[in-house]
Each structure stands twice: as structure tokens, then as C-alpha cells.
Amino acid sequence: MCIMQILGAQLVLAEASSERLCFVLLQETDTQTDQPSLLRGQTRSETEAHFVQVFQSADSDLTGMISRQDFKACLQSHELALCRKDVNVVLGEVEDGPIEYQTLAESVYQVLATRLENELLLNENLASSKALSQHLVQMLQQQDSQRMGSISLARLVQTLRTLSQDCLGLTIICLACIIGCTASDTTDSVPYKQWAGPAAAMMYSMLDPKIASARHAALTEFRGRDESERNRSVNVQSTKDCLLQAYQESDQSGSGHLTKQKCKLVIKGPASDLLHLSPQESVALQSVVEGNASDKIACDDFVGQCSQVLVQLEEEEYMFQYIQAHT
């Protein structure tokens, strides 16, 4: 069954309950009463490790402490991709002075989950996947001044980043996977009315606790499968080597930076040939390129982001198939 069909089934599942979600925090802890779940497409340990990694980048002396100013800059960074509300809530939890980020990273997970709980209860646009789908269409129609019924990939990514900054707080890796799983082909134009429903279902599956615990179970099962069934996640270094080779072939000046347009050509050309990219993978990689704040993308960023997308996209495909089989 294709991803679009699976997403359609999830949309029906999500709409089966008309009441608003009362989000119960299902987190990965050592207690027996809590169930493991995912937040922003990551397990709790992965989320905390990601935060620590970003905070450490601002800790030049490796003291385990950073200033409040540096802490705020990290929260607002492209790497964490927190929405504005998340940043304000987290900042409200810390006092002035140096911040011990290792310990704080653990509480940030709880803060984000609680903020998301409130958002699901109060934001009408997140009342259901149908409501989110309608909101997506409305946002994209505002970008479609000529009423063509389709929108460029660049504008689609920009719109999703705006929505993420406002309330969802999804990383550009998550957004790229969403677009990759739901875009019908590799053209630069996406028919957004047909796209919005499956995309909203996928976004909502990252928020709905009834699906989130099943997603965690699916992810655990997938990571325990034979290596032959986990191509991208097993061969990460090989994937990075191919991406590096494709990038360097196009970077004739050796500057270590390429424009977004050239990066997309790298994906459509040498990277696709070396990695045998599927249409979904190609669209997802082009989306993560479009999601960068700068028009020029460094080689390390290109290789790192694209390899992350390919791994998470493979995991997302398995999770959708698992959920379809178990619902």
C-alpha cells in the first residue's frame, strides 16, 4: 500500500473522534505508569540529546554552563526550530545568570509537551486533522495570488515553516519528511488542495497521543529489524559519502558553499544517480534545502541535513505501514 493511501486511512482514523484532543503526555521515562512516545518525531532521549548538542555549541569553554543570552539564541536557532511560544515558555522557566544546560535539557522536554497540550486544547486550527487541513489550504490560498490551485515547493516550505514557528514547532527535517511522503511527484509545483489532507494527517499523527504511542512502538520494531530492511539507517556513512561526492562535483570553485538552486540540481542529478533516490526522497531532500534560512548552504550542512532526512523518511514510511496494520 502506498504512503498516500496509508495517510488517507490515518485521516479517517483521526476524524473518527470528533471531540477535541485532551493531550496526555506519554513520555519515555523509567516509571512503570508512563508509556513511551514521540515528540516532534523523536523519542525523549533523542530530543534531550539534540538540545544538549545545540547548547554545547555555545559552550566554547565546555563548562556545562552558558549565559542566558546564548541560551535564548540556541532556543531561537534554526537547528531546534522551536515555535515562538516554546521559546517564551522555556525562557520563563529559567532564572537570570549562567544556565546549566545538561540538567535543563531534561525539563525542556516536559515544557514542550505541556505547551503542546495547551495548544491542542485552545487552538481551533488544531482541533482535528480536518481542521488543520482546512487551515493549510487557507494559508496556501493566500500565497496563490493567481488561483492556480498549485504552489511552488519553495512557497510550500515557507508556509509550513511559518505554521511551525507559530504553533507546531516541527523541525525542518520533519517538514521535509512530511512533504516527501505526501507530494505526488518531483515537479516544483504542488496541488495544495489534494496535498493538504494527507499532509495534515501526517502532522497530526505527530501530535495525537493515540497514534504517537503506536508510532514509538513501530519505530522500536523497525530499528530492531534486519539490516537488509533498513537501507538508509544502516548505511548512513555510505549515504553521506555519496552526498559529499555529489556536492563536491558541483562545487567547482571549492568554496564549500552552494546556492539553494544548485543544491537542488545536485539532488536531481548526481545525488539521485549515486543514491538511486525515489521520487519521495528527492522531494524531501529538495524541501530540506528550501527550508534553510540562508540562500547558500555549506557542504557539511547539506550532507548532514540530507542524510538525516533520508533516515527519518525511511522510518516514517515504516511507521505509517505499521499503524495501518495495527488499527
XYZ file of N, CA and C in Angstrom, residues 15-128:
342
model
N -10.287 11.371 12.229
C -11.572 12.060 12.237
C -12.670 11.237 12.905
N -12.370 9.978 13.255
C -13.384 9.135 13.872
C -13.832 9.679 15.215
N -12.983 10.431 15.854
C -13.325 11.048 17.130
C -13.497 12.539 16.923
N -14.703 13.062 17.159
C -14.990 14.462 16.858
C -14.612 15.396 17.995
N -14.466 14.853 19.206
C -14.125 15.721 20.318
C -12.688 16.177 20.217
N -12.396 17.309 20.847
C -11.026 17.805 20.848
C -10.139 16.892 21.676
N -8.882 16.848 21.259
C -7.937 16.016 21.988
C -7.626 16.610 23.345
N -7.631 15.763 24.321
C -7.099 16.171 25.624
C -5.755 15.456 25.731
N -4.716 16.156 25.398
C -3.394 15.553 25.209
C -2.833 15.077 26.542
N -2.606 13.771 26.617
C -1.975 13.179 27.790
C -0.503 12.962 27.455
N 0.338 13.502 28.240
C 1.768 13.398 27.969
C 2.218 11.948 28.147
N 2.628 11.345 27.029
C 3.135 9.980 27.052
C 4.625 10.061 26.794
N 5.425 9.962 27.821
C 6.841 10.211 27.654
C 7.665 8.990 28.024
N 8.887 9.000 27.553
C 9.805 7.890 27.730
C 10.535 8.081 29.058
N 10.086 7.378 30.105
C 10.694 7.530 31.416
C 10.980 6.157 32.004
N 11.531 6.160 33.219
C 11.846 4.908 33.888
C 10.673 4.385 34.707
N 9.617 5.164 34.822
C 8.488 4.725 35.638
C 7.663 3.705 34.870
N 6.903 2.905 35.613
C 6.092 1.862 35.005
C 4.777 2.397 34.468
N 4.314 3.546 34.933
C 3.000 4.052 34.554
C 3.027 4.832 33.254
N 4.178 5.359 32.883
C 4.265 6.151 31.665
C 4.546 5.264 30.470
N 3.949 5.634 29.324
C 4.180 4.891 28.107
C 5.152 5.660 27.225
N 5.998 4.964 26.477
C 6.912 5.660 25.580
C 6.160 6.301 24.429
N 6.645 7.434 23.958
C 6.003 8.130 22.853
C 7.044 8.951 22.130
N 6.597 9.726 21.157
C 7.466 10.579 20.382
C 7.007 12.021 20.490
N 7.948 12.937 20.463
C 7.656 14.361 20.432
C 8.464 14.960 19.299
N 7.785 15.629 18.387
C 8.451 16.203 17.212
C 9.198 15.135 16.424
N 8.627 13.934 16.404
C 9.215 12.852 15.628
C 10.398 12.182 16.276
N 10.704 12.520 17.546
C 11.855 11.948 18.225
C 11.439 11.363 19.573
N 12.207 10.360 20.037
C 11.998 9.863 21.381
C 12.479 10.913 22.373
N 12.138 10.709 23.632
C 12.552 11.675 24.654
C 14.080 11.776 24.726
N 14.754 10.638 24.725
C 16.212 10.656 24.827
C 16.837 11.351 23.621
N 16.274 11.136 22.433
C 16.784 11.794 21.237
C 16.561 13.302 21.294
N 15.388 13.696 21.792
C 15.074 15.124 21.909
C 16.042 15.804 22.871
N 16.252 15.183 24.031
C 17.153 15.768 25.030
C 18.588 15.837 24.504
N 19.020 14.791 23.807
C 20.379 14.772 23.266
C 20.560 15.860 22.214
N 19.518 16.086 21.425
C 19.576 17.128 20.399
C 19.711 18.500 21.051
N 18.966 18.745 22.101
C 19.055 20.022 22.811
C 20.460 20.214 23.392
N 20.984 19.189 24.033
C 22.315 19.290 24.633
C 23.364 19.593 23.564
N 23.248 18.948 22.422
C 24.201 19.167 21.332
C 24.204 20.627 20.880
N 23.003 21.212 20.742
C 22.907 22.612 20.310
C 23.430 23.543 21.400
N 23.094 23.261 22.660
C 23.582 24.099 23.762
C 25.103 24.027 23.871
N 25.671 22.831 23.662
C 27.120 22.675 23.749
C 27.852 23.503 22.695
N 27.194 23.724 21.557
C 27.829 24.514 20.504
C 28.083 25.950 20.957
N 27.323 26.405 21.972
C 27.517 27.756 22.508
C 28.428 27.767 23.734
N 28.826 26.575 24.176
C 29.672 26.441 25.367
C 31.123 26.258 24.929
N 31.761 27.340 24.536
C 33.114 27.273 23.981
C 34.141 26.765 24.991
N 33.896 27.009 26.276
C 34.837 26.577 27.324
C 34.519 25.192 27.881
N 33.424 24.604 27.410
C 33.000 23.272 27.857
C 32.848 23.199 29.369
N 32.213 24.224 29.946
C 31.988 24.261 31.389
C 30.657 23.627 31.780
N 29.807 23.370 30.792
C 28.470 22.884 31.089
C 27.506 24.006 31.411
N 27.979 25.242 31.274
C 27.160 26.423 31.571
C 27.211 27.379 30.377
N 26.082 28.029 30.099
C 26.032 29.083 29.087
C 25.217 30.251 29.629
N 25.445 31.421 29.071
C 24.720 32.610 29.518
C 23.262 32.545 29.067
N 22.434 33.338 29.698
C 21.028 33.389 29.311
C 20.887 33.875 27.869
N 21.739 34.804 27.475
C 21.694 35.326 26.109
C 22.010 34.227 25.093
N 23.045 33.441 25.368
C 23.389 32.335 24.476
C 22.303 31.264 24.492
N 21.723 31.050 25.660
C 20.646 30.068 25.787
C 19.463 30.469 24.915
N 19.106 31.743 24.955
C 17.995 32.242 24.136
C 18.314 32.096 22.654
N 19.558 32.410 22.277
C 19.967 32.285 20.876
C 19.856 30.836 20.404
N 20.210 29.899 21.281
C 20.088 28.482 20.934
C 18.629 28.088 20.732
N 17.768 28.558 21.625
C 16.341 28.239 21.512
C 15.753 28.776 20.207
N 16.261 29.908 19.746
C 15.751 30.530 18.529
C 16.463 30.037 17.275
N 17.394 29.108 17.444
C 18.214 28.667 16.323
C 17.421 27.829 15.333
N 17.935 27.809 14.128
C 17.348 27.006 13.057
C 17.409 25.523 13.405
N 18.440 25.108 14.145
C 18.610 23.689 14.461
C 17.486 23.158 15.355
N 17.050 23.947 16.332
C 16.000 23.483 17.242
C 14.603 23.722 16.676
N 14.454 24.792 15.896
C 13.178 25.076 15.222
C 11.996 25.109 16.181
N 12.183 25.707 17.347
C 11.075 25.857 18.282
C 10.145 26.962 17.799
N 8.866 26.804 18.101
C 7.946 27.888 17.767
C 8.130 29.014 18.788
N 7.591 30.166 18.487
C 7.775 31.342 19.347
C 7.253 31.091 20.758
N 6.128 30.385 20.854
C 5.548 30.100 22.163
C 6.465 29.199 22.986
N 7.089 28.221 22.323
C 8.017 27.336 23.019
C 9.181 28.125 23.610
N 9.733 29.030 22.815
C 10.864 29.839 23.273
C 10.471 30.650 24.501
N 9.305 31.309 24.435
C 8.861 32.147 25.551
C 8.595 31.328 26.807
N 7.987 30.154 26.628
C 7.673 29.306 27.779
C 8.951 28.803 28.446
N 9.918 28.332 27.635
C 11.163 27.810 28.189
C 11.941 28.923 28.895
N 12.011 30.104 28.273
C 12.720 31.224 28.896
C 12.081 31.617 30.221
N 10.772 31.454 30.308
C 10.082 31.781 31.548
C 10.379 30.827 32.679
N 10.981 29.682 32.353
C 11.289 28.673 33.357
C 12.698 28.805 33.932
N 13.516 29.690 33.364
C 14.908 29.796 33.818
C 15.148 31.161 34.466
N 16.079 31.185 35.405
C 16.420 32.418 36.100
C 17.570 33.127 35.383
N 17.813 34.356 35.758
C 18.935 35.105 35.193
C 20.249 34.464 35.643
N 21.296 34.718 34.875
C 22.606 34.177 35.219
C 22.940 32.959 34.385
N 24.116 32.371 34.601
C 24.555 31.196 33.847
C 23.573 30.031 33.992
N 23.430 29.268 32.921
C 22.454 28.185 32.894
C 23.172 26.851 32.704
N 22.872 25.901 33.580
C 23.415 24.552 33.459
C 22.519 23.780 32.487
N 22.931 23.695 31.240
C 22.038 23.228 30.184
C 21.807 21.719 30.182
N 22.741 20.933 30.709
C 22.568 19.483 30.701
C 21.319 19.085 31.487
N 21.181 19.641 32.680
C 20.010 19.341 33.507
C 18.756 19.962 32.922
N 18.887 21.169 32.413
C 17.725 21.877 31.888
C 17.152 21.189 30.664
N 17.991 20.537 29.870
C 17.511 19.862 28.667
C 16.451 18.820 29.004
N 16.581 18.207 30.172
C 15.611 17.201 30.589
C 14.244 17.826 30.867
N 14.232 19.003 31.479
C 12.956 19.649 31.787
C 12.345 20.320 30.568
N 13.166 20.657 29.579
C 12.651 21.293 28.370
C 11.662 20.371 27.668
N 11.937 19.077 27.663
C 11.022 18.115 27.038
C 9.632 18.229 27.656
N 9.589 18.276 28.984
C 8.310 18.388 29.687
C 7.617 19.702 29.354
N 8.388 20.783 29.298
C 7.821 22.096 28.986
C 7.211 22.098 27.595
N 7.910 21.523 26.627
C 7.406 21.499 25.254
C 6.134 20.664 25.145
N 6.130 19.520 25.809
C 4.949 18.655 25.754
C 3.743 19.328 26.398
N 3.964 20.030 27.508
C 2.860 20.731 28.176
C 2.335 21.870 27.320
N 3.256 22.592 26.678
C 2.831 23.679 25.793
C 2.009 23.136 24.633
N 2.418 21.995 24.097
C 1.683 21.374 23.004
C 0.302 20.925 23.465
N 0.231 20.421 24.681
C -1.068 20.023 25.252
C -2.027 21.204 25.258
N -1.548 22.350 25.733
C -2.390 23.545 25.768
C -2.766 24.005 24.366
N -1.841 23.882 23.436
C -2.099 24.312 22.063
C -3.207 23.474 21.430
N -3.176 22.176 21.673
C -4.195 21.296 21.119
C -5.574 21.594 21.682
N -5.606 22.023 22.939
C -6.883 22.318 23.581
C -7.452 23.667 23.158
N -6.596 24.629 22.869
C -7.047 26.004 22.674
C -7.037 26.479 21.226
N -6.222 25.883 20.381
C -6.093 26.342 19.002
C -7.111 25.630 18.116
N -8.070 26.358 17.599
C -9.125 25.763 16.768
C -8.561 25.117 15.508
N -7.466 25.636 15.018
C -6.867 25.080 13.804
C -6.218 23.723 14.045
N -6.067 23.338 15.321
C -5.504 22.040 15.668
C -6.534 21.145 16.351
N -7.803 21.484 16.193
C -8.849 20.703 16.846
C -8.945 19.289 16.273
N -8.573 19.125 15.017
C -8.606 17.828 14.348
C -7.718 17.914 13.110
